[in-house]
Short mmCIF file of C-alpha atoms in Angstrom, two decimals:
data_model
loop_
_atom_site.label_atom_id
_atom_site.label_comp_id
_atom_site.label_asym_id
_atom_site.label_seq_id
_atom_site.Cartn_x
_atom_site.Cartn_y
_atom_site.Cartn_z
CA MET A 13 -15.91 7.42 18.38
CA ARG A 14 -14.16 7.39 14.64
CA GLU A 15 -11.80 10.17 15.43
CA LYS A 16 -10.48 8.57 18.71
CA MET A 17 -9.96 5.22 16.40
CA MET A 18 -7.59 7.34 14.19
CA ARG A 19 -6.05 8.20 16.76
CA PHE A 20 -5.14 5.55 18.11
CA MET A 21 -4.02 3.49 14.82
CA GLN A 22 -1.75 6.25 14.31
CA GLY A 23 1.95 5.00 14.28
CA ARG A 24 0.45 1.36 13.50
CA TYR A 25 0.10 -0.83 10.44
CA GLY A 26 -3.90 -1.76 9.57
CA VAL A 27 -5.20 -4.00 7.69
CA ASP A 28 -3.45 -5.72 4.45
CA THR A 29 -3.73 -8.81 2.39
CA PHE A 30 -2.31 -11.53 4.71
CA SER A 31 -4.16 -10.40 8.07
CA LYS A 32 -7.60 -10.31 5.76
CA PHE A 33 -5.88 -13.52 5.26
CA LEU A 34 -5.29 -14.92 8.91
CA LEU A 35 -8.70 -13.06 10.45
CA VAL A 36 -11.04 -15.79 7.40
CA ALA A 37 -8.45 -18.89 8.34
CA GLY A 38 -8.66 -18.42 11.63
CA LEU A 39 -13.01 -18.06 11.77
CA VAL A 40 -13.89 -20.95 9.29
CA VAL A 41 -10.56 -23.27 11.76
CA VAL A 42 -12.98 -22.02 14.47
CA LEU A 43 -16.21 -22.80 12.79
CA PHE A 44 -14.68 -26.48 11.69
CA SER A 45 -13.80 -26.82 15.19
CA SER A 46 -17.55 -26.87 15.49
CA VAL A 47 -17.53 -30.94 13.84
CA PHE A 48 -15.95 -32.07 16.42
CA ARG A 49 -16.92 -31.26 19.25
CA GLY A 50 -16.01 -32.35 22.68
CA ARG A 51 -13.21 -34.23 21.15
CA ILE A 52 -9.52 -33.80 20.89
CA PRO A 53 -9.81 -32.59 17.04
CA GLY A 54 -11.86 -30.05 17.59
CA THR A 55 -10.23 -28.84 20.89
CA ILE A 56 -7.00 -29.07 18.74
CA CYS A 57 -8.44 -26.49 16.04
CA TYR A 58 -11.04 -23.81 18.34
CA VAL A 59 -7.34 -23.50 19.62
CA MET A 60 -5.32 -22.73 16.55
CA GLY A 61 -7.90 -20.89 15.09
CA TRP A 62 -8.47 -18.72 17.64
CA ILE A 63 -4.55 -18.53 17.78
CA LEU A 64 -4.24 -17.36 13.89
CA ILE A 65 -6.85 -14.55 14.82
CA ILE A 66 -5.07 -13.31 17.62
CA TYR A 67 -2.29 -13.02 15.74
CA CYS A 68 -3.67 -11.31 12.75
CA TYR A 69 -5.31 -8.57 15.72
CA PHE A 70 -1.40 -8.59 17.09
CA ARG A 71 -0.15 -7.52 13.12
CA MET A 72 -3.20 -4.71 12.65
CA PHE A 73 -1.97 -3.02 16.28
CA SER A 74 1.66 -3.82 15.54
CA ARG A 75 3.98 -0.09 15.24
CA ASN A 76 6.80 -2.34 13.90
CA VAL A 77 5.31 -1.25 10.16
CA THR A 78 9.05 -2.57 8.26
CA LYS A 79 9.02 -6.36 9.46
CA ARG A 80 4.56 -6.60 9.17
CA TYR A 81 5.71 -5.46 5.63
CA ASN A 82 8.22 -7.37 5.08
CA GLU A 83 5.75 -10.31 5.94
CA ASN A 84 2.67 -9.77 3.49
CA GLN A 85 5.65 -9.28 1.09
CA ILE A 86 6.43 -12.61 1.51
CA PHE A 87 2.89 -13.71 1.61
CA LEU A 88 1.76 -11.93 -1.63
CA THR A 89 5.15 -14.22 -3.43
CA LYS A 90 4.20 -17.02 -2.45
CA THR A 91 0.33 -17.02 -2.99
CA TYR A 92 0.90 -14.99 -6.37
CA LYS A 93 0.36 -18.34 -7.94
CA ILE A 94 -2.90 -18.73 -6.65
CA ARG A 95 -4.60 -14.90 -7.28
CA SER A 96 -3.26 -14.62 -10.93
CA PHE A 97 -4.79 -17.69 -11.39
CA PHE A 98 -8.30 -17.25 -10.24
CA TYR A 99 -7.82 -13.55 -11.39
CA ARG A 100 -7.63 -14.09 -15.24
CA GLN A 101 -10.88 -16.87 -13.77
CA LYS A 102 -12.99 -14.07 -13.32
CA SER A 103 -11.74 -12.26 -16.18
CA ILE A 104 -12.75 -14.67 -18.39
CA TRP A 105 -15.80 -14.55 -17.01
CA ARG A 106 -16.58 -11.24 -17.00
CA GLN A 107 -15.89 -10.56 -20.89
CA ARG A 108 -17.92 -14.10 -21.68
CA LYS A 109 -20.96 -12.62 -23.08
CA THR A 110 -18.68 -10.33 -25.51
CA HIS A 111 -15.54 -12.70 -26.84
CA HIS A 112 -14.75 -15.72 -27.17
CA ILE A 113 -11.53 -17.06 -26.05
CA TYR A 114 -10.27 -20.47 -28.49
CA LYS A 115 -6.48 -22.35 -27.90
CA CYS A 116 -4.31 -22.34 -29.68
CA PRO A 117 -4.12 -25.77 -31.38
CA THR A 118 -0.51 -25.72 -31.93
CA CYS A 119 1.03 -23.77 -29.37
CA GLY A 120 -2.31 -23.47 -27.02
CA GLN A 121 -1.65 -20.00 -26.56
CA LYS A 122 -4.90 -18.76 -25.50
CA VAL A 123 -6.41 -16.43 -28.50
CA ARG A 124 -9.53 -13.77 -27.87
CA VAL A 125 -11.83 -12.86 -30.76
CA PRO A 126 -15.25 -11.36 -30.27
CA ARG A 127 -19.13 -12.89 -30.91
CA GLY A 128 -21.52 -12.57 -33.76
CA LYS A 129 -19.03 -12.23 -37.10
CA GLY A 130 -20.14 -16.32 -38.06
CA LYS A 131 -17.21 -18.67 -39.11
CA ILE A 132 -13.77 -16.50 -38.73
CA GLU A 133 -10.18 -17.74 -39.22
CA ILE A 134 -7.90 -16.57 -36.52
CA ARG A 135 -4.28 -16.20 -36.63
CA CYS A 136 -2.22 -17.59 -33.16
CA PRO A 137 -0.09 -14.08 -32.28
CA LYS A 138 3.06 -16.42 -30.92
CA CYS A 139 3.34 -19.03 -33.88
CA SER A 140 1.11 -17.68 -36.79
CA THR A 141 -0.84 -20.51 -36.60
CA THR A 142 -4.05 -19.95 -38.62
CA PHE A 143 -7.47 -22.34 -37.21
CA ILE A 144 -11.21 -20.96 -37.96
CA LYS A 145 -13.93 -21.54 -35.50
CA LYS A 146 -17.48 -19.74 -35.47
CA SER A 147 -17.60 -17.01 -33.09
#
């Protein structure tokens, strides 16, 4: 069965970031439509959710790889700031046990210092301002 699926998907675009986003957004909109069950907004949300899901599968099974690739690149450039914000937050969260992250009082540059060194004098690499903080 796995071999048949691999043969079927040969030459097709497959799953990318934009497809994953469309699938999750479609499922969320369909689940959200159950809040307004039986009313016109609920029906509209239900139809829109299924349109997103169907478009996701259309993209996955498409043979026009260059067009789907360009759509994904446009999506990635439009969502770069949001994705990089969450990536930075995730990185800070992972480092919280071993490092403190302070902002320079003058320029706002973030400076990472190791924990457990007592009171230390920190020099900002951007503006060379020194300030004292407890690590």
